[in-house]
PDB file of C-alpha atoms in Angstrom:
ATOM      1  CA  UNK A 131      45.266  57.596 127.653  1.00 79.00           C
ATOM      2  CA  UNK A 132      43.470  55.594 130.357  1.00 83.00           C
ATOM      3  CA  UNK A 133      46.681  55.424 132.378  1.00 86.00           C
ATOM      4  CA  UNK A 134      47.037  59.204 132.192  1.00 88.00           C
ATOM      5  CA  UNK A 135      43.441  59.676 133.295  1.00 91.00           C
ATOM      6  CA  UNK A 136      43.902  57.342 136.249  1.00 91.00           C
ATOM      7  CA  UNK A 137      47.096  59.140 137.239  1.00 91.00           C
ATOM      8  CA  UNK A 138      45.187  62.429 137.167  1.00 91.00           C
ATOM      9  CA  UNK A 139      42.465  60.924 139.352  1.00 92.00           C
ATOM     10  CA  UNK A 140      45.045  59.848 141.935  1.00 92.00           C
ATOM     11  CA  UNK A 141      46.645  63.278 141.964  1.00 91.00           C
ATOM     12  CA  UNK A 142      43.258  64.982 142.279  1.00 90.00           C
ATOM     13  CA  UNK A 143      41.998  62.850 145.167  1.00 90.00           C
ATOM     14  CA  UNK A 144      43.642  64.918 147.947  1.00 87.00           C
ATOM     15  CA  UNK A 145      42.252  68.081 146.356  1.00 87.00           C
ATOM     16  CA  UNK A 146      38.782  66.507 146.196  1.00 90.00           C
ATOM     17  CA  UNK A 147      38.871  65.623 149.892  1.00 87.00           C
ATOM     18  CA  UNK A 148      39.927  69.146 150.789  1.00 83.00           C
ATOM     19  CA  UNK A 149      37.180  70.651 148.650  1.00 87.00           C
ATOM     20  CA  UNK A 150      34.635  68.336 150.248  1.00 88.00           C
ATOM     21  CA  UNK A 151      35.222  69.845 153.679  1.00 82.00           C
ATOM     22  CA  UNK A 152      35.388  73.457 152.504  1.00 83.00           C
ATOM     23  CA  UNK A 153      32.261  73.232 150.329  1.00 89.00           C
ATOM     24  CA  UNK A 154      30.478  71.526 153.235  1.00 88.00           C
ATOM     25  CA  UNK A 155      30.958  74.737 155.198  1.00 83.00           C
ATOM     26  CA  UNK A 156      29.838  76.750 152.170  1.00 87.00           C
ATOM     27  CA  UNK A 157      26.630  74.721 151.941  1.00 89.00           C
ATOM     28  CA  UNK A 158      25.845  75.339 155.597  1.00 87.00           C
ATOM     29  CA  UNK A 159      26.428  79.051 155.252  1.00 84.00           C
ATOM     30  CA  UNK A 160      24.358  79.257 152.056  1.00 88.00           C
ATOM     31  CA  UNK A 161      21.292  77.725 153.685  1.00 87.00           C
ATOM     32  CA  UNK A 162      21.760  79.850 156.807  1.00 82.00           C
ATOM     33  CA  UNK A 163      21.490  82.941 154.587  1.00 84.00           C
ATOM     34  CA  UNK A 164      18.213  81.784 153.094  1.00 85.00           C
ATOM     35  CA  UNK A 165      19.215  79.859 149.952  1.00 89.00           C
ATOM     36  CA  UNK A 166      17.546  76.550 149.174  1.00 91.00           C
ATOM     37  CA  UNK A 167      19.692  73.408 148.869  1.00 92.00           C
ATOM     38  CA  UNK A 168      19.117  73.383 145.110  1.00 94.00           C
ATOM     39  CA  UNK A 169      20.263  76.995 144.757  1.00 93.00           C
ATOM     40  CA  UNK A 170      23.396  76.354 146.802  1.00 92.00           C
ATOM     41  CA  UNK A 171      24.292  73.226 144.812  1.00 94.00           C
ATOM     42  CA  UNK A 172      23.730  75.044 141.500  1.00 94.00           C
ATOM     43  CA  UNK A 173      26.081  77.806 142.622  1.00 93.00           C
ATOM     44  CA  UNK A 174      28.819  75.255 143.305  1.00 93.00           C
ATOM     45  CA  UNK A 175      28.022  73.361 140.094  1.00 94.00           C
ATOM     46  CA  UNK A 176      28.495  76.420 137.901  1.00 92.00           C
ATOM     47  CA  UNK A 177      31.154  78.235 139.967  1.00 88.00           C
ATOM     48  CA  UNK A 178      34.101  76.295 141.344  1.00 88.00           C
ATOM     49  CA  UNK A 179      35.582  79.168 143.327  1.00 85.00           C
ATOM     50  CA  UNK A 180      35.529  79.277 147.106  1.00 78.00           C
ATOM     51  CA  UNK A 181      36.409  82.950 147.586  1.00 77.00           C
ATOM     52  CA  UNK A 182      34.115  84.094 144.794  1.00 83.00           C
ATOM     53  CA  UNK A 183      31.192  82.053 146.059  1.00 87.00           C
ATOM     54  CA  UNK A 184      31.592  83.283 149.620  1.00 82.00           C
ATOM     55  CA  UNK A 185      31.762  86.905 148.471  1.00 80.00           C
ATOM     56  CA  UNK A 186      28.759  86.301 146.245  1.00 85.00           C
ATOM     57  CA  UNK A 187      26.775  84.935 149.185  1.00 85.00           C
ATOM     58  CA  UNK A 188      27.443  88.022 151.250  1.00 81.00           C
ATOM     59  CA  UNK A 189      26.458  90.303 148.386  1.00 83.00           C
ATOM     60  CA  UNK A 190      23.235  88.406 147.718  1.00 85.00           C
ATOM     61  CA  UNK A 191      22.349  88.534 151.403  1.00 81.00           C
ATOM     62  CA  UNK A 192      22.980  92.294 151.365  1.00 80.00           C
ATOM     63  CA  UNK A 193      20.825  92.802 148.252  1.00 82.00           C
ATOM     64  CA  UNK A 194      23.703  94.017 146.068  1.00 79.00           C
ATOM     65  CA  UNK A 195      23.169  94.852 142.409  1.00 83.00           C
ATOM     66  CA  UNK A 196      24.384  92.885 139.417  1.00 86.00           C
ATOM     67  CA  UNK A 197      27.130  95.390 138.551  1.00 85.00           C
ATOM     68  CA  UNK A 198      28.566  95.188 142.044  1.00 82.00           C
ATOM     69  CA  UNK A 199      28.399  91.403 141.937  1.00 85.00           C
ATOM     70  CA  UNK A 200      30.136  91.247 138.545  1.00 87.00           C
ATOM     71  CA  UNK A 201      32.945  93.608 139.525  1.00 84.00           C
ATOM     72  CA  UNK A 202      33.544  91.761 142.786  1.00 81.00           C
ATOM     73  CA  UNK A 203      33.752  88.405 141.015  1.00 85.00           C
ATOM     74  CA  UNK A 204      36.072  89.860 138.371  1.00 84.00           C
ATOM     75  CA  UNK A 205      38.426  91.203 141.033  1.00 79.00           C
ATOM     76  CA  UNK A 206      38.474  88.016 143.080  1.00 79.00           C
ATOM     77  CA  UNK A 207      38.709  85.551 140.185  1.00 83.00           C
ATOM     78  CA  UNK A 208      41.020  87.409 137.811  1.00 79.00           C
ATOM     79  CA  UNK A 209      43.878  85.244 139.024  1.00 77.00           C
ATOM     80  CA  UNK A 210      42.358  82.253 137.236  1.00 84.00           C
ATOM     81  CA  UNK A 211      42.941  83.909 133.874  1.00 83.00           C
ATOM     82  CA  UNK A 212      46.600  84.414 134.748  1.00 77.00           C
ATOM     83  CA  UNK A 213      46.955  80.813 135.924  1.00 81.00           C
ATOM     84  CA  UNK A 214      45.348  79.545 132.737  1.00 86.00           C
ATOM     85  CA  UNK A 215      47.763  81.578 130.615  1.00 83.00           C
ATOM     86  CA  UNK A 216      50.676  80.104 132.529  1.00 80.00           C
ATOM     87  CA  UNK A 217      49.371  76.545 132.373  1.00 86.00           C
ATOM     88  CA  UNK A 218      48.739  76.812 128.639  1.00 87.00           C
ATOM     89  CA  UNK A 219      52.513  76.678 128.113  1.00 85.00           C
ATOM     90  CA  UNK A 220      52.551  73.073 129.384  1.00 87.00           C
ATOM     91  CA  UNK A 221      49.663  71.703 127.312  1.00 89.00           C
ATOM     92  CA  UNK A 222      50.295  69.193 124.546  1.00 88.00           C
ATOM     93  CA  UNK A 223      48.657  68.972 121.114  1.00 89.00           C
ATOM     94  CA  UNK A 224      45.672  66.972 122.428  1.00 88.00           C
ATOM     95  CA  UNK A 225      44.427  70.123 124.183  1.00 90.00           C
ATOM     96  CA  UNK A 226      42.378  71.614 121.378  1.00 90.00           C
ATOM     97  CA  UNK A 227      40.273  74.734 121.914  1.00 91.00           C
ATOM     98  CA  UNK A 228      37.078  72.939 123.085  1.00 91.00           C
ATOM     99  CA  UNK A 229      39.062  70.982 125.684  1.00 91.00           C
ATOM    100  CA  UNK A 230      40.854  74.135 126.829  1.00 90.00           C
ATOM    101  CA  UNK A 231      37.532  75.916 127.325  1.00 89.00           C
ATOM    102  CA  UNK A 232      36.039  72.984 129.219  1.00 89.00           C
ATOM    103  CA  UNK A 233      39.025  72.331 131.468  1.00 88.00           C
ATOM    104  CA  UNK A 234      39.585  76.006 132.257  1.00 88.00           C
ATOM    105  CA  UNK A 235      36.287  75.877 134.149  1.00 88.00           C
ATOM    106  CA  UNK A 236      37.961  73.829 136.897  1.00 88.00           C
ATOM    107  CA  UNK A 237      41.458  75.321 136.797  1.00 88.00           C
ATOM    108  CA  UNK A 238      41.562  76.175 140.495  1.00 86.00           C
ATOM    109  CA  UNK A 239      44.597  77.183 142.549  1.00 81.00           C
ATOM    110  CA  UNK A 240      45.312  73.621 143.678  1.00 84.00           C
ATOM    111  CA  UNK A 241      44.719  72.082 140.237  1.00 88.00           C
ATOM    112  CA  UNK A 242      47.047  74.650 138.700  1.00 86.00           C
ATOM    113  CA  UNK A 243      49.828  73.894 141.170  1.00 81.00           C
ATOM    114  CA  UNK A 244      49.620  70.119 140.687  1.00 87.00           C
ATOM    115  CA  UNK A 245      49.423  70.337 136.891  1.00 88.00           C
ATOM    116  CA  UNK A 246      52.287  72.837 136.703  1.00 83.00           C
ATOM    117  CA  UNK A 247      54.562  70.543 138.702  1.00 80.00           C
ATOM    118  CA  UNK A 248      54.180  67.633 136.278  1.00 85.00           C
ATOM    119  CA  UNK A 249      57.291  66.865 134.219  1.00 85.00           C
ATOM    120  CA  UNK A 250      57.012  67.714 130.562  1.00 85.00           C
ATOM    121  CA  UNK A 251      53.756  68.404 128.764  1.00 89.00           C
ATOM    122  CA  UNK A 252      50.317  67.491 130.122  1.00 89.00           C
ATOM    123  CA  UNK A 253      47.408  66.290 128.024  1.00 89.00           C
ATOM    124  CA  UNK A 254      43.665  66.257 128.207  1.00 91.00           C
ATOM    125  CA  UNK A 255      43.368  62.760 129.702  1.00 91.00           C
ATOM    126  CA  UNK A 256      45.504  63.686 132.703  1.00 92.00           C
ATOM    127  CA  UNK A 257      43.743  67.021 133.205  1.00 93.00           C
ATOM    128  CA  UNK A 258      40.271  65.495 133.008  1.00 93.00           C
ATOM    129  CA  UNK A 259      41.304  63.002 135.670  1.00 93.00           C
ATOM    130  CA  UNK A 260      42.862  65.752 137.767  1.00 92.00           C
ATOM    131  CA  UNK A 261      39.765  67.990 137.658  1.00 93.00           C
ATOM    132  CA  UNK A 262      36.937  65.442 137.814  1.00 93.00           C
ATOM    133  CA  UNK A 263      37.560  64.509 141.460  1.00 93.00           C
ATOM    134  CA  UNK A 264      37.817  68.083 142.807  1.00 92.00           C
ATOM    135  CA  UNK A 265      34.699  69.121 140.880  1.00 94.00           C
ATOM    136  CA  UNK A 266      32.656  66.236 142.285  1.00 95.00           C
ATOM    137  CA  UNK A 267      34.050  66.857 145.768  1.00 93.00           C
ATOM    138  CA  UNK A 268      33.075  70.518 145.598  1.00 93.00           C
ATOM    139  CA  UNK A 269      29.506  69.849 144.483  1.00 95.00           C
ATOM    140  CA  UNK A 270      28.989  66.870 146.800  1.00 95.00           C
ATOM    141  CA  UNK A 271      30.347  68.759 149.795  1.00 92.00           C
ATOM    142  CA  UNK A 272      27.954  71.617 149.110  1.00 93.00           C
ATOM    143  CA  UNK A 273      25.016  69.215 148.925  1.00 94.00           C
ATOM    144  CA  UNK A 274      25.983  67.511 152.183  1.00 92.00           C
ATOM    145  CA  UNK A 275      26.414  70.893 153.865  1.00 89.00           C
ATOM    146  CA  UNK A 276      22.969  72.078 152.842  1.00 90.00           C
ATOM    147  CA  UNK A 277      21.389  68.862 154.109  1.00 89.00           C
ATOM    148  CA  UNK A 278      23.367  68.833 157.346  1.00 84.00           C
ATOM    149  CA  UNK A 279      22.488  72.441 158.097  1.00 72.00           C
ATOM    150  CA  UNK A 280      18.876  71.414 158.548  1.00 70.00           C
ATOM    151  CA  UNK A 281      19.407  69.061 161.481  1.00 73.00           C
ATOM    152  CA  UNK A 282      22.761  69.957 163.070  1.00 70.00           C
ATOM    153  CA  UNK A 283      22.604  72.038 166.262  1.00 69.00           C
ATOM    154  CA  UNK A 284      22.933  75.788 165.794  1.00 66.00           C
ATOM    155  CA  UNK A 285      26.221  75.848 167.719  1.00 67.00           C
ATOM    156  CA  UNK A 286      27.741  73.337 165.305  1.00 66.00           C
ATOM    157  CA  UNK A 287      26.511  75.034 162.134  1.00 63.00           C
ATOM    158  CA  UNK A 288      27.755  78.423 163.332  1.00 64.00           C
ATOM    159  CA  UNK A 289      31.175  76.934 164.044  1.00 65.00           C
ATOM    160  CA  UNK A 290      31.322  75.236 160.650  1.00 64.00           C
ATOM    161  CA  UNK A 291      30.147  78.435 158.997  1.00 59.00           C
ATOM    162  CA  UNK A 292      33.414  80.145 159.863  1.00 64.00           C
ATOM    163  CA  UNK A 293      35.542  77.233 158.611  1.00 62.00           C
ATOM    164  CA  UNK A 294      35.767  78.749 155.140  1.00 58.00           C
ATOM    165  CA  UNK A 295      37.269  81.903 156.629  1.00 63.00           C
ATOM    166  CA  UNK A 296      39.872  79.698 158.270  1.00 65.00           C
ATOM    167  CA  UNK A 297      40.703  78.317 154.838  1.00 60.00           C
ATOM    168  CA  UNK A 298      41.320  81.834 153.532  1.00 62.00           C
ATOM    169  CA  UNK A 299      43.647  82.548 156.441  1.00 70.00           C
ATOM    170  CA  UNK A 300      45.488  79.285 155.771  1.00 66.00           C
ATOM    171  CA  UNK A 301      45.973  80.321 152.133  1.00 61.00           C
ATOM    172  CA  UNK A 302      47.234  83.812 152.939  1.00 69.00           C
ATOM    173  CA  UNK A 303      49.354  83.036 156.002  1.00 74.00           C
ATOM    174  CA  UNK A 304      52.307  81.149 154.373  1.00 74.00           C
ATOM    175  CA  UNK A 305      53.123  83.849 151.776  1.00 73.00           C
ATOM    176  CA  UNK A 306      52.343  86.494 154.410  1.00 78.00           C
ATOM    177  CA  UNK A 307      55.079  85.069 156.631  1.00 82.00           C
ATOM    178  CA  UNK A 308      57.615  84.579 153.820  1.00 81.00           C
ATOM    179  CA  UNK A 309      57.221  87.738 151.786  1.00 82.00           C
ATOM    180  CA  UNK A 310      57.643  91.315 152.971  1.00 85.00           C
ATOM    181  CA  UNK A 311      55.752  92.514 149.899  1.00 83.00           C
ATOM    182  CA  UNK A 312      52.753  90.285 150.578  1.00 82.00           C
ATOM    183  CA  UNK A 313      52.672  91.412 154.205  1.00 87.00           C
ATOM    184  CA  UNK A 314      52.626  95.040 153.140  1.00 89.00           C
ATOM    185  CA  UNK A 315      49.836  94.538 150.600  1.00 86.00           C
ATOM    186  CA  UNK A 316      47.674  92.542 153.028  1.00 84.00           C
ATOM    187  CA  UNK A 317      48.115  95.061 155.843  1.00 90.00           C
ATOM    188  CA  UNK A 318      47.323  97.992 153.551  1.00 90.00           C
ATOM    189  CA  UNK A 319      44.179  96.232 152.318  1.00 86.00           C
ATOM    190  CA  UNK A 320      43.079  95.491 155.905  1.00 87.00           C
ATOM    191  CA  UNK A 321      43.761  99.089 156.981  1.00 91.00           C
ATOM    192  CA  UNK A 322      41.771 100.449 154.043  1.00 89.00           C
ATOM    193  CA  UNK A 323      38.854  98.107 154.778  1.00 86.00           C
ATOM    194  CA  UNK A 324      38.789  99.180 158.432  1.00 89.00           C
ATOM    195  CA  UNK A 325      38.938 102.839 157.426  1.00 88.00           C
ATOM    196  CA  UNK A 326      35.988 102.488 155.036  1.00 85.00           C
ATOM    197  CA  UNK A 327      33.985 100.592 157.671  1.00 83.00           C
ATOM    198  CA  UNK A 328      34.629 103.001 160.525  1.00 86.00           C
ATOM    199  CA  UNK A 329      34.726 106.387 158.774  1.00 84.00           C
ATOM    200  CA  UNK A 330      31.166 107.735 158.492  1.00 80.00           C
ATOM    201  CA  UNK A 331      32.038 109.724 155.370  1.00 80.00           C
ATOM    202  CA  UNK A 332      32.713 106.456 153.513  1.00 78.00           C
ATOM    203  CA  UNK A 333      29.775 104.527 154.926  1.00 74.00           C
ATOM    204  CA  UNK A 334      27.969 104.715 151.572  1.00 74.00           C
ATOM    205  CA  UNK A 335      30.465 102.228 150.046  1.00 75.00           C
ATOM    206  CA  UNK A 336      28.926  98.761 150.036  1.00 67.00           C
ATOM    207  CA  UNK A 337      30.727  95.572 151.080  1.00 66.00           C
ATOM    208  CA  UNK A 338      31.242  94.431 147.499  1.00 62.00           C
ATOM    209  CA  UNK A 339      32.809  97.662 146.303  1.00 72.00           C
ATOM    210  CA  UNK A 340      34.884  97.798 149.486  1.00 76.00           C
ATOM    211  CA  UNK A 341      36.446  94.452 148.514  1.00 72.00           C
ATOM    212  CA  UNK A 342      37.131  95.748 145.017  1.00 71.00           C
ATOM    213  CA  UNK A 343      38.623  99.058 146.140  1.00 80.00           C
ATOM    214  CA  UNK A 344      40.830  97.574 148.863  1.00 82.00           C
ATOM    215  CA  UNK A 345      42.122  94.678 146.742  1.00 77.00           C
ATOM    216  CA  UNK A 346      42.871  96.745 143.640  1.00 79.00           C
ATOM    217  CA  UNK A 347      44.309  99.756 145.491  1.00 85.00           C
ATOM    218  CA  UNK A 348      46.555  97.714 147.798  1.00 84.00           C
ATOM    219  CA  UNK A 349      47.815  95.528 144.928  1.00 80.00           C
ATOM    220  CA  UNK A 350      48.496  98.531 142.706  1.00 84.00           C
ATOM    221  CA  UNK A 351      50.322 100.319 145.522  1.00 85.00           C
ATOM    222  CA  UNK A 352      52.435  97.237 146.196  1.00 83.00           C
ATOM    223  CA  UNK A 353      53.305  96.802 142.508  1.00 81.00           C
ATOM    224  CA  UNK A 354      54.285 100.474 142.295  1.00 84.00           C
ATOM    225  CA  UNK A 355      56.343 100.759 145.473  1.00 82.00           C
ATOM    226  CA  UNK A 356      57.763  97.216 145.551  1.00 81.00           C
ATOM    227  CA  UNK A 357      58.058  96.013 141.948  1.00 77.00           C
ATOM    228  CA  UNK A 358      59.452  92.561 141.397  1.00 63.00           C
ATOM    229  CA  UNK A 359      62.928  92.849 139.870  1.00 63.00           C
ATOM    230  CA  UNK A 360      63.312  91.562 136.350  1.00 50.00           C
ATOM    231  CA  UNK A 361      65.159  88.252 136.279  1.00 47.00           C
ATOM    232  CA  UNK A 362      67.023  87.433 133.111  1.00 46.00           C
ATOM    233  CA  UNK A 363      66.768  83.866 131.910  1.00 42.00           C
ATOM    234  CA  UNK A 364      69.929  81.768 131.950  1.00 42.00           C
ATOM    235  CA  UNK A 365      71.769  81.577 128.679  1.00 45.00           C
ATOM    236  CA  UNK A 366      70.978  77.889 128.164  1.00 42.00           C
ATOM    237  CA  UNK A 367      67.252  78.517 128.608  1.00 38.00           C
ATOM    238  CA  UNK A 368      67.316  81.392 126.143  1.00 41.00           C
ATOM    239  CA  UNK A 369      69.041  79.199 123.574  1.00 39.00           C
ATOM    240  CA  UNK A 370      66.417  76.483 124.102  1.00 38.00           C
ATOM    241  CA  UNK A 371      63.687  79.004 123.328  1.00 40.00           C
TER     242      UNK A 371
END
């Protein structure tokens, strides 16, 4: 079990280093919007989600209500439920319900990809090792960002404040270039967001609900007009099931 945990730690180290830099930018932006270092660190401690935390910051700064906040977070983070369902097919018998609940808290995009690529089943020792590093990197990076924001020059903090947006672009760009469907959905969402922002008739829609409307509408339109064709499993795989 110790060997599995150590292997998970090694696999999670690159993720932890990446999270350290991204959460550093989040910490800077949080303090620039008026949050205290403790508040920013608590957000990262209880929410390991870069996109959700950034959207939450903007909504808090805009004085959004709890319903708007909840719906925005549900829309942005719904993918984690789907990833957890997929990953559950690879878990061994050591992953009892309490461990599943605890580890699902840190089942991020990168953790999901690494765990899914492991041969055979994965157990709790490996997953604890895989998630411990990224979690610590996320919280530590946020703390360092909040502290650095107090003494770094304004030009530097403003530049670092947009680093998290660069991360989002880096996430979207590869599938955007490969997939015609993804390109269409992204462009429709961008067009809808611009329309809501620029059309005075729709100016009453807040930023949070604009994210919800654009994401859900563009995804639904893409699923309707460009459905993924059903792929039958090979005969040998069906027999194995």
